[in-house]
XYZ file of C-alpha atoms in Angstrom:
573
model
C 42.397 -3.966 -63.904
C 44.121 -7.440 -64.051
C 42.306 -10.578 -64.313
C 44.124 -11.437 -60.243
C 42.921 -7.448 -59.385
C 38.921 -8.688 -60.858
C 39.564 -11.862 -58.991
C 40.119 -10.608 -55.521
C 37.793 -7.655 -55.876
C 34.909 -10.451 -56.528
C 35.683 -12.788 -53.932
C 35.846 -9.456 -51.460
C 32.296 -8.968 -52.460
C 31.794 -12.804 -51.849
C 32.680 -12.455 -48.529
C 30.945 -9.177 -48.044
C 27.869 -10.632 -49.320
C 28.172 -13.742 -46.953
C 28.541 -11.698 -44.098
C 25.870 -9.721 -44.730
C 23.335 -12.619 -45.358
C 24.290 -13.797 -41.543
C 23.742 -10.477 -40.341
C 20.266 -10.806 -42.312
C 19.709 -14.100 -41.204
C 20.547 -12.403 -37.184
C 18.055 -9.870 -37.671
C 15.354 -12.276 -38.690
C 15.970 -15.184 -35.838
C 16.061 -12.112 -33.532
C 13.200 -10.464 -34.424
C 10.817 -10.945 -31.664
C 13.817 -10.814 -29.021
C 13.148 -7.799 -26.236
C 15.576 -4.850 -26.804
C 17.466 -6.247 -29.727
C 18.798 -3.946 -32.417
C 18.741 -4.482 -35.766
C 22.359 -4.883 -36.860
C 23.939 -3.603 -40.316
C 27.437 -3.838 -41.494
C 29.346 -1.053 -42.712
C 31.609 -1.467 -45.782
C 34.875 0.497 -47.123
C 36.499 0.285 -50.131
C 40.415 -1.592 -49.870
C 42.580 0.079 -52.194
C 46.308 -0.758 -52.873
C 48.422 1.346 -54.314
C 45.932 3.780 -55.461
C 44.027 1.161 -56.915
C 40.717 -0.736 -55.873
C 40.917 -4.036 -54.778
C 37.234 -4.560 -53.484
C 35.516 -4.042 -50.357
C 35.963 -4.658 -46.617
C 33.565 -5.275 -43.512
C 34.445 -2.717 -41.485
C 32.069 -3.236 -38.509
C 28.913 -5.057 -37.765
C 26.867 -4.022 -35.097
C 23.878 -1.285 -34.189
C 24.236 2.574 -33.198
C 20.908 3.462 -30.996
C 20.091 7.118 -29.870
C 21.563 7.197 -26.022
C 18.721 10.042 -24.994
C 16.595 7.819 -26.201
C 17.348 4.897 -24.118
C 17.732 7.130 -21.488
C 14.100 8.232 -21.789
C 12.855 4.844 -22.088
C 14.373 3.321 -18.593
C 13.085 6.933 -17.005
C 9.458 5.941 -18.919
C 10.229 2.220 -17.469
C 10.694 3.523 -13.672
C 7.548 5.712 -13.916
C 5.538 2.921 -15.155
C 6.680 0.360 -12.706
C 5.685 2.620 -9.995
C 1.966 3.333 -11.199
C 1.165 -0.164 -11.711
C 1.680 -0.998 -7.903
C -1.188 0.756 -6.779
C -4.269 -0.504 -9.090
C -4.996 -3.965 -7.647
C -4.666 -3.219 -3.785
C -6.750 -0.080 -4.334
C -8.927 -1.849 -5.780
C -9.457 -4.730 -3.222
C -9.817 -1.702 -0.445
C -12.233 -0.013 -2.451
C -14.402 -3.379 -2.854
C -14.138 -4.177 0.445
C -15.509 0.052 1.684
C -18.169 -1.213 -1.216
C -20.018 1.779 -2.381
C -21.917 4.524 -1.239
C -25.875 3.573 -0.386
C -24.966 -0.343 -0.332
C -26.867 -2.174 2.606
C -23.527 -3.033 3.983
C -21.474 0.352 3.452
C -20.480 2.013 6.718
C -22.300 5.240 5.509
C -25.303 3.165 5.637
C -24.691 0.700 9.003
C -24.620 3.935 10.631
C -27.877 5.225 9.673
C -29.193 2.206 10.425
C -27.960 2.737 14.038
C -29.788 5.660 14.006
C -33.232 4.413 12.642
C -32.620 1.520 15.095
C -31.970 4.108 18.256
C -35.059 6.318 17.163
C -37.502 3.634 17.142
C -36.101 2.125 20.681
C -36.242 5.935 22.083
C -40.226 5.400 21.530
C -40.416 1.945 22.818
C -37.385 2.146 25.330
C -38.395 -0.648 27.544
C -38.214 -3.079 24.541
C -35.793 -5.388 25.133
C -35.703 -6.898 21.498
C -35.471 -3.550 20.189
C -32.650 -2.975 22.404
C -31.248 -6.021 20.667
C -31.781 -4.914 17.065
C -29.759 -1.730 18.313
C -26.773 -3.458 19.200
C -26.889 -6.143 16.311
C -26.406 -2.482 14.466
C -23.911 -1.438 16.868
C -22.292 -5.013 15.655
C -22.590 -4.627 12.351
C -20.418 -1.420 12.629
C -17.673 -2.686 14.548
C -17.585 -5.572 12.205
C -17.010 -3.753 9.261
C -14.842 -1.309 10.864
C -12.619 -4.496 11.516
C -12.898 -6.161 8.731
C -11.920 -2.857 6.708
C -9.291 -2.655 8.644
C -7.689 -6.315 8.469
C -8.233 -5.661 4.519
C -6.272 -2.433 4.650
C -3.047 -4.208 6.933
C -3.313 -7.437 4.567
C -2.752 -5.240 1.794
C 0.184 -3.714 3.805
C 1.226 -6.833 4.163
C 1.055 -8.359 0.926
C 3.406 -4.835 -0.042
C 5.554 -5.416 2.467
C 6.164 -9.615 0.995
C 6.533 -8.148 -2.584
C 9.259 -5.719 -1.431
C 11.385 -8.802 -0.243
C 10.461 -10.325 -3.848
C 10.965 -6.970 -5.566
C 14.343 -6.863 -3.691
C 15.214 -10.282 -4.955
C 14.655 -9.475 -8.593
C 16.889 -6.132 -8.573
C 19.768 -8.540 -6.775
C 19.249 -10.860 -9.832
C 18.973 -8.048 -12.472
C 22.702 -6.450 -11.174
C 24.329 -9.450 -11.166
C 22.781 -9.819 -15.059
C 24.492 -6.698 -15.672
C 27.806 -6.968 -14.305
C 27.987 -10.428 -15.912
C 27.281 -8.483 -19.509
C 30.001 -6.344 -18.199
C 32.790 -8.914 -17.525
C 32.041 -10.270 -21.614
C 32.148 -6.944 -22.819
C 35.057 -6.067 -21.685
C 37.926 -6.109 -24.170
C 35.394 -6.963 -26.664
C 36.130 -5.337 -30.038
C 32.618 -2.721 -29.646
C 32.587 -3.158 -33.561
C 31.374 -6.982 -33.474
C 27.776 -8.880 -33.654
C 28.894 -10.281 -30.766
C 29.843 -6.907 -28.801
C 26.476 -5.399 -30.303
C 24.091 -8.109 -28.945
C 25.962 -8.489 -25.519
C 25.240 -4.327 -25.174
C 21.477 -5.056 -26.309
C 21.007 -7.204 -23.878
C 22.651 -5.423 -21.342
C 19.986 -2.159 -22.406
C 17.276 -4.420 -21.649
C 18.384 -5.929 -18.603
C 18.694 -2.209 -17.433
C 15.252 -0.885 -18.185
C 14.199 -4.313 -16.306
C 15.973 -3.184 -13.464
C 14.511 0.667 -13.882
C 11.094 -0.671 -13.932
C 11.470 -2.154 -10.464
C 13.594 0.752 -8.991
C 14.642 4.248 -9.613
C 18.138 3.638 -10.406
C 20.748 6.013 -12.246
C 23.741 4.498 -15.349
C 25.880 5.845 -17.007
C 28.953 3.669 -19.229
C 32.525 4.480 -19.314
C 35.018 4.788 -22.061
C 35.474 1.168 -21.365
C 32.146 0.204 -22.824
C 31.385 -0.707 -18.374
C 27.637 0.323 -17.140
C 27.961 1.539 -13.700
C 24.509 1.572 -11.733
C 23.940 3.738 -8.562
C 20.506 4.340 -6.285
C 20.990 7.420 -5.236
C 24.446 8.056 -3.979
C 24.922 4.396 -3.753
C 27.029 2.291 -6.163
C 25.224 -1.052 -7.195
C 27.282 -2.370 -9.745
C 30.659 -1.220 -10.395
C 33.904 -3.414 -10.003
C 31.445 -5.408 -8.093
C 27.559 -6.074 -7.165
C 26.577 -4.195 -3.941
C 23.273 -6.363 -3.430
C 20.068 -4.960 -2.116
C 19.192 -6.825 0.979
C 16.214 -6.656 3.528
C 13.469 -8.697 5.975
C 9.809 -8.813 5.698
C 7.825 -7.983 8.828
C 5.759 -11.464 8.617
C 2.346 -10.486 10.292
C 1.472 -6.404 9.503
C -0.878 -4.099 11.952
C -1.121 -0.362 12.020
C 1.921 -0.840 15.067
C 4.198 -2.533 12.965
C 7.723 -1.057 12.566
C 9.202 -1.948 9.147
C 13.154 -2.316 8.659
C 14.766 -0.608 6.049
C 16.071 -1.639 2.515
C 20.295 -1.911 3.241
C 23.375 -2.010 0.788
C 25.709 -3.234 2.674
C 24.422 -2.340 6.096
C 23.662 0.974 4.836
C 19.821 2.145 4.843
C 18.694 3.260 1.639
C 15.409 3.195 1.921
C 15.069 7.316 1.633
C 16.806 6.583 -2.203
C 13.739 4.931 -2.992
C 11.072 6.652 -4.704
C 10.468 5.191 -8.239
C 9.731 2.128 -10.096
C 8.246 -0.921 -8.484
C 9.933 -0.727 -4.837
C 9.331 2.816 -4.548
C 5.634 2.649 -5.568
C 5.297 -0.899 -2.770
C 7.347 1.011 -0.337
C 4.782 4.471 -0.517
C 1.634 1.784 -0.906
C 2.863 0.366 2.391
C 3.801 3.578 4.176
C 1.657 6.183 3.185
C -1.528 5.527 0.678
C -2.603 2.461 3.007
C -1.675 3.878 6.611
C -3.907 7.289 5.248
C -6.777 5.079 4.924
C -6.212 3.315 7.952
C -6.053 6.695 9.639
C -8.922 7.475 7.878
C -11.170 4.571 9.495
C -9.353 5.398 13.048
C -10.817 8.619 12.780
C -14.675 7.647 12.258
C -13.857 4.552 14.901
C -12.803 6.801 17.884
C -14.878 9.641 16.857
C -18.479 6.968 16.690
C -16.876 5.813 19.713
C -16.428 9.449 22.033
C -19.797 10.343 20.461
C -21.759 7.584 21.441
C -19.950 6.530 24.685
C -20.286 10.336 26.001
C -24.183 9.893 25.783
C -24.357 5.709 27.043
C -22.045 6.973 30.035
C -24.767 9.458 31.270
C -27.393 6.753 31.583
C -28.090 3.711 33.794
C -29.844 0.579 32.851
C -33.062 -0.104 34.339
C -33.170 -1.385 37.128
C -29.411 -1.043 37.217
C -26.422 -3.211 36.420
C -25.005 -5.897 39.269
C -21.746 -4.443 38.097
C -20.027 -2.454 35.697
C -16.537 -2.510 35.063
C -14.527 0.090 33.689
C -12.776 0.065 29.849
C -10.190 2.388 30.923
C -7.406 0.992 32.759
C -6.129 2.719 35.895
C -3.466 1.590 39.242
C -3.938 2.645 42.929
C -2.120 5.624 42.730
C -2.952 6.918 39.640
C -4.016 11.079 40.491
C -8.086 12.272 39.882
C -8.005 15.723 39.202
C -12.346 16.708 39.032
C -14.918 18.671 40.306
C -18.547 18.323 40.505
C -20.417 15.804 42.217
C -21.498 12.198 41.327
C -23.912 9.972 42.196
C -23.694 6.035 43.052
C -27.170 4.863 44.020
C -27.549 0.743 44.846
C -30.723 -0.167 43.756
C -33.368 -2.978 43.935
C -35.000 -4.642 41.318
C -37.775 -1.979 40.904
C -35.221 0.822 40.581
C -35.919 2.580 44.061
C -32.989 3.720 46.181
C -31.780 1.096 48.447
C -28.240 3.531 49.118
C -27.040 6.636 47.915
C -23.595 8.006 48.128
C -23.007 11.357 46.693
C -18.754 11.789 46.135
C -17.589 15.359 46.134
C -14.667 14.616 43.294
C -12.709 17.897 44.501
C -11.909 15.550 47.488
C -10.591 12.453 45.777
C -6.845 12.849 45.222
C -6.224 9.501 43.754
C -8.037 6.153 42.321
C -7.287 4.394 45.534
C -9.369 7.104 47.650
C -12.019 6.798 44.956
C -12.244 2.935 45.753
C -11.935 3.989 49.844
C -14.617 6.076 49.228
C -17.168 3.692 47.698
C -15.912 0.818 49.762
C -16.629 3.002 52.884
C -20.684 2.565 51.571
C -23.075 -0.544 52.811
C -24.307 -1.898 49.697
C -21.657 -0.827 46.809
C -17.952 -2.279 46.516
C -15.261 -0.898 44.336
C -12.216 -2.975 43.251
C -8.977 -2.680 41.095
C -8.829 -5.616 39.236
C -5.528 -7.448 38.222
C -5.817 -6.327 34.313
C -5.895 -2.577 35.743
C -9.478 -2.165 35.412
C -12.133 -0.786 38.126
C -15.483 -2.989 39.038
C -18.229 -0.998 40.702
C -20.588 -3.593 41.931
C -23.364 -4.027 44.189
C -22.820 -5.982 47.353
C -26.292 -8.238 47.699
C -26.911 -10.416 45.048
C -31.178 -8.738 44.875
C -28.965 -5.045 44.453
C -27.948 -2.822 41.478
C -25.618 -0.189 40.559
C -26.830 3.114 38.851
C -24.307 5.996 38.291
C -25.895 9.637 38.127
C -22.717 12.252 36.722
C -24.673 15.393 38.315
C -22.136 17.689 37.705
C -19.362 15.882 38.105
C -16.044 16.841 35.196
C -13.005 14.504 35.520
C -9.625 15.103 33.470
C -8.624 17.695 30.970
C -11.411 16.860 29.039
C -14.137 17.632 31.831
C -15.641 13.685 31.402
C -17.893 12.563 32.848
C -17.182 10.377 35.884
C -18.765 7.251 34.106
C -17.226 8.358 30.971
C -13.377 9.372 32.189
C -13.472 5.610 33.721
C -15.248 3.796 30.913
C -17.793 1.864 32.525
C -21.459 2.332 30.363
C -19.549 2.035 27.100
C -21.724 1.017 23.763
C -17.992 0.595 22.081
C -14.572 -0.767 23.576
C -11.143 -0.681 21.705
C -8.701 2.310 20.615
C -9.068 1.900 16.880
C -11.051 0.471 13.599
C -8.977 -2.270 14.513
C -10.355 -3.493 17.766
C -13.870 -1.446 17.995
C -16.011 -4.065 19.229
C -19.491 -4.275 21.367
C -19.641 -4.068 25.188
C -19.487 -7.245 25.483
C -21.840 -7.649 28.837
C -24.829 -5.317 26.754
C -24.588 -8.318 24.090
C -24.473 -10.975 26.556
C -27.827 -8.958 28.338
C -29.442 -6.326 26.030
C -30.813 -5.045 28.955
C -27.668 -3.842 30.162
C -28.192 -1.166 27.790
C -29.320 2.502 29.305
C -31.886 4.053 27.477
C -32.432 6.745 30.216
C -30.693 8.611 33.398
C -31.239 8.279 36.833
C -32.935 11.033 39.235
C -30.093 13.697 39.477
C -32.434 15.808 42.009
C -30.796 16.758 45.498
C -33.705 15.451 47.566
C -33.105 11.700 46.056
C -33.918 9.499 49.403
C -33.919 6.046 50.325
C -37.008 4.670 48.566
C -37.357 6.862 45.690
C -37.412 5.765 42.146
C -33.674 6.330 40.889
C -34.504 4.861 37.369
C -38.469 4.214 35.702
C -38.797 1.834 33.047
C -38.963 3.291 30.000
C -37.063 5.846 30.235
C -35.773 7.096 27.014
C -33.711 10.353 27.209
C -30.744 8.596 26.816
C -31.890 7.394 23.545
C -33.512 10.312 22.344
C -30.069 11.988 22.874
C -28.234 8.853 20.911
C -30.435 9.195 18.022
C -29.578 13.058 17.696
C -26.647 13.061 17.905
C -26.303 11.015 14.822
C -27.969 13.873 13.156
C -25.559 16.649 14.292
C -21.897 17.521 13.433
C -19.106 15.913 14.700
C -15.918 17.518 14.881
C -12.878 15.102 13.025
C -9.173 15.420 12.860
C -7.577 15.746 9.838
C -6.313 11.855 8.827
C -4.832 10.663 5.667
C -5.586 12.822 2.898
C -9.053 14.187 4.488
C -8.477 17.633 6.484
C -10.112 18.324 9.523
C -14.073 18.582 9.089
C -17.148 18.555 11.112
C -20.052 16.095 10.289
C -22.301 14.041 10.702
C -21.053 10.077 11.209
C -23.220 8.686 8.124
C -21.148 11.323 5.939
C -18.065 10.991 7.034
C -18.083 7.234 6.451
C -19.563 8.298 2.740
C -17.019 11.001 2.350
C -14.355 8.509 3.461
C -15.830 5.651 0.575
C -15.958 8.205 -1.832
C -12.540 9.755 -1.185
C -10.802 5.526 -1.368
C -12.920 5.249 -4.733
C -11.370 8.181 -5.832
C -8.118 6.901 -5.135
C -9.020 3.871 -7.128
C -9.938 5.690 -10.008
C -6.633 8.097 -9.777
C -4.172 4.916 -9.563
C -5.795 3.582 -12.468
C -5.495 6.535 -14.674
C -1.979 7.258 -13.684
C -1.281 3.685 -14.310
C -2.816 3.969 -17.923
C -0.845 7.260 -18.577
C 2.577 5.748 -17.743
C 2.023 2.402 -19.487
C 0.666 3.880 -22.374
C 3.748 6.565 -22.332
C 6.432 3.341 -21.516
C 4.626 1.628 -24.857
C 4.960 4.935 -27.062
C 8.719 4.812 -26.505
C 9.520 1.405 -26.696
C 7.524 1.396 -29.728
C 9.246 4.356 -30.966
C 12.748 2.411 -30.742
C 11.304 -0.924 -31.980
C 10.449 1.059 -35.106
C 13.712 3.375 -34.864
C 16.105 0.542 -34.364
C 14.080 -3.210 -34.288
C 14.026 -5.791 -37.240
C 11.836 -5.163 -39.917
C 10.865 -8.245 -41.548
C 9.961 -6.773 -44.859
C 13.258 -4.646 -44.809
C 15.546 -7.640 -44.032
C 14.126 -9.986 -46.445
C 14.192 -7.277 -49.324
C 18.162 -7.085 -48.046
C 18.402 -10.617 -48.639
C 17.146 -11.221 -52.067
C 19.745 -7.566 -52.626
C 22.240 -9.935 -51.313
C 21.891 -12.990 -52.930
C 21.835 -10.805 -56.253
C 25.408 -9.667 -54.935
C 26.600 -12.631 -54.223
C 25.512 -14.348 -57.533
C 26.857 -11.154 -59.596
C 30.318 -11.836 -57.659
C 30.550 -15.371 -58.484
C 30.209 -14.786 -61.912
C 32.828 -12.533 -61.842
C 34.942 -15.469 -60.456
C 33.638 -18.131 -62.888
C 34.288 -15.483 -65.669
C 37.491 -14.541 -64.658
C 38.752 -18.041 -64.121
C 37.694 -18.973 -67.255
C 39.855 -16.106 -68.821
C 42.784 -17.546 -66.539
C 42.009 -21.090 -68.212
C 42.244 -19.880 -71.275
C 45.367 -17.859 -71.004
C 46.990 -20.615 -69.222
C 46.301 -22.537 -72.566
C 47.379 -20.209 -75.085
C 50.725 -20.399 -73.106
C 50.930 -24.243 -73.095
């Protein structure tokens, strides 16, 4: 080799050596940087003429397994979706509390019961009749506040998908900016390498808050799709969609759109798709869930107050139920409307054969048509029953009387001795005239015998049958619908309200673990590629001093071969 041949081979290795301490000194600024790739440069040997002349950087750059990637954003996507459900779960779950607490449904109920025994052996207690409907409170209460707490959560889901939403829109146009600088880019440079890096991460961001599909074209260009839906491609297609602002169990929620186009169905995966479910399905179960006990308690326990009167009668009860003139009465069976006076004797009785009453308006005829008792359609659509004289008193006696599909009772059908008002956890709430006047509340029935007269005691204080029958019933089996993830059952109210704490603390516990399973699983592979393909300080600083040996073995090869060109130069002076 000539002393020009040794000259150019060292400085190749100069040069090598120099661009391999940068790519050194990358790795090691780079180190703690999310998704970057340690980069290595590959060499080749330049020959010339069949003979060595020293060494080349071919390439620069980083070579990571695709599946592996792959794997990771699938990992990412799974994880993203667990995580949603932890905290709301958990603030449900607090706010059911736990089974045996003073102020768990399972036990408000009982306490109901206890409340109703006691006043069924002291029924002409009025401060016992209070205590019964501050329990009566107490359960609507809770059923409403478990409620608000279930459509806040809803709501606070339904907020984060409009931020969720924003974040994917920012995250595509991320990508399809690493697109634009890759393209032309030589694939073979640190520049190239640590653009694609970047673009990797930005994608398993994106998987972890959606269940998106890539793949990247022989143009080094990532295409992303949802579904059948292109996101980025020659262009971003952004996600776009409107929060619902204030959330009930009514609300009607508008769909996540790509350019008009619903893709809301696409979703299943990641962040969105776990909010989206959260809002949709796990919350609305539970809500059904509490709908279920509410309008079953309420049936249950209205069936039984609609048989009674109060003693010595109400001066007017108005219905819950909301009904128009000509809305049709299809029953049978007789009822009984007796006016009263303050001792609870008979002051009027009118006996309606149902099987003649066509309509609501001939009901009201009918009872109008009587001396002491008025009956009037109200302008919110409800019925009053009231006694005409301010010293009378209604009592309603069903007898035999079966209105509806259900067979109702006539007090019942129309609403008008309800403990509980409302259609729902939501708006269960106390008869609001029994809290107002405990009193109001029937523990007993009036005098269903045929030879009732004028005079005769229609109601006795202390009667109690009505309360008797309250307290047993909370002891017998209900029948509930199936709701949320509980199948149709028959119980007892007190353990159905435990069964439905226990089954939202299992829930709890479920999201958790899945949420620890696919985080731990996300961590295993990322780990897995940080150890595969991430810096390794001891590694890169062991290249280094390599390096520096290189270099400083090349420049002596210069300074030696220069000084044989110095003193050749010499000879031939």
């Amino acid at each position: 080799m000539s002393i020009r041949a040794a000259q150019t081979a060292a400085l190749s290795a100069l040069q090598a050596s120099q661009s391999g301490i940068a790519v050194a000194s990358n790795n090691i600024a780079n180190a703690s940087v999310d998704g970057y790739t340690a980069k290595t440069q590959s060499l080749a040997t330049n020959t010339l003429a069949g003979a060595t002349t020293g060494v080349n950087v071919t390439a620069t750059g980083s070579t990571v397994d695709n599946y592996l990637l792959k794997s990771i954003s699938s990992s990412a996507t799974d994880s993203g979706y667990a995580d949603v459900f932890t905290n709301p779960l958990t603030t449900v779950s607090s706010a059911f509390g736990t089974v045996g607490d003073d102020d768990s449904l399972s036990t408000l109920i009982t306490d109901l019961e206890t409340s109703l025994a006691t006043l069924a052996s002291n029924a002409s207690s009025t401060s016992q009749k209070s205590l019964v409907l501050a329990d009566a409170e107490n359960i609507a209460d809770n059923l409403n506040t478990l409620s608000q707490t279930v459509q806040s959560e809803r709501g606070n889901a339904d907020q984060q998908i409009d931020e969720t939403v924003e974040q994917v829109n920012t995250l595509l146009y991320q990508i399809q900016s690493y697109n634009e600088q890759l393209t032309g880019l030589d694939t073979s440079t640190v520049a190239a390498s640590e653009l694609t890096d970047a673009r990797n991460q930005a994608i398993n961001d994106l998987s972890e808050l959606v269940n998106v599909t890539y793949f990247t074209d022989s143009t080094n260009q990532t295409q992303i799709y949802l579904g059948g839906t292109q996101l980025v491609g020659s262009q971003v297609n952004e996600l776009s969609y409107t929060p619902s602002g204030a959330v009930s169990s009514d609300t009607t929620f508008g769909d996540v759109t790509v350019n008009g186009k619903a893709v809301t169905s696409s979703i299943d995966g990641g962040t969105l798709g776990g909010l989206i479910e959260l809002r949709d399905e796990t919350l609305p179960d539970i809500q059904a869930q509490l709908d279920n006990l509410a309008v079953t308690l309420m049936d249950s326990v209205n069936a039984i107050t609609n048989l009674g009167t109060a003693y010595p009668g109400a001066d007017e009860l108005t219905s819950s139920q909301t009904v128009s003139a000509g809305d049709a009465v299809s029953g049978s069976g007789t009822v009984r409307l007796v006016a009263t006076d303050d001792n609870g004797d008979a002051s009027e009785i009118v006996d309606i054969d149902l099987s003649t009453i066509s309509t609501v308006q001939d009901l009201v005829d009918t009872i109008n048509a009587s001396t002491s008792l008025s009956a009037t359609l109200n302008d919110d659509g409800t019925l009053t029953i009231a006694a005409t004289s301010d010293d009378a008193h209604v009592a309603i006696i069903n007898m035999d009387a079966a209105l509806g599909s259900n067979d109702q009772g006539f007090s019942d059908y129309f609403g008008l001795n309800d403990m509980f008002t409302g259609t729902s956890a939501a708006n269960i709430s106390l008869n609001s005239a029994w809290q107002d006047n405990p009193s109001l509340l029937p523990t007993g029935s009036g005098v269903s015998d045929t030879t009732l007269a004028v005079g005769d005691n229609v109601i006795a204080v202390g009667s109690a049958d009505i309360a008797t029958s309250l307290s047993a019933m909370f002891d017998e089996n209900q029948s509930f619908a199936a709701a949320g993830g509980m199948g149709a059952t028959t119980s007892s109210l007190s353990n159905y309200a435990a069964e439905l704490l226990s089954d939202v603390a299992r829930q709890t516990s479920d999201a958790q673990t899945n949420a620890d399973v696919a985080d731990a699983a996300y961590s295993d592979l990322v780990e897995s590629f940080s150890n595969q393909y991430g810096v390794n300080l001891d590694e890169e600083a062991l290249t280094l001093t390599n390096l520096e040996s290189a270099y400083s073995a090349a420049a002596s090869v210069i300074d030696i071969t220069k000084s044989m060109m110095d003193t050749l130069l010499e000879m031939v002076q």
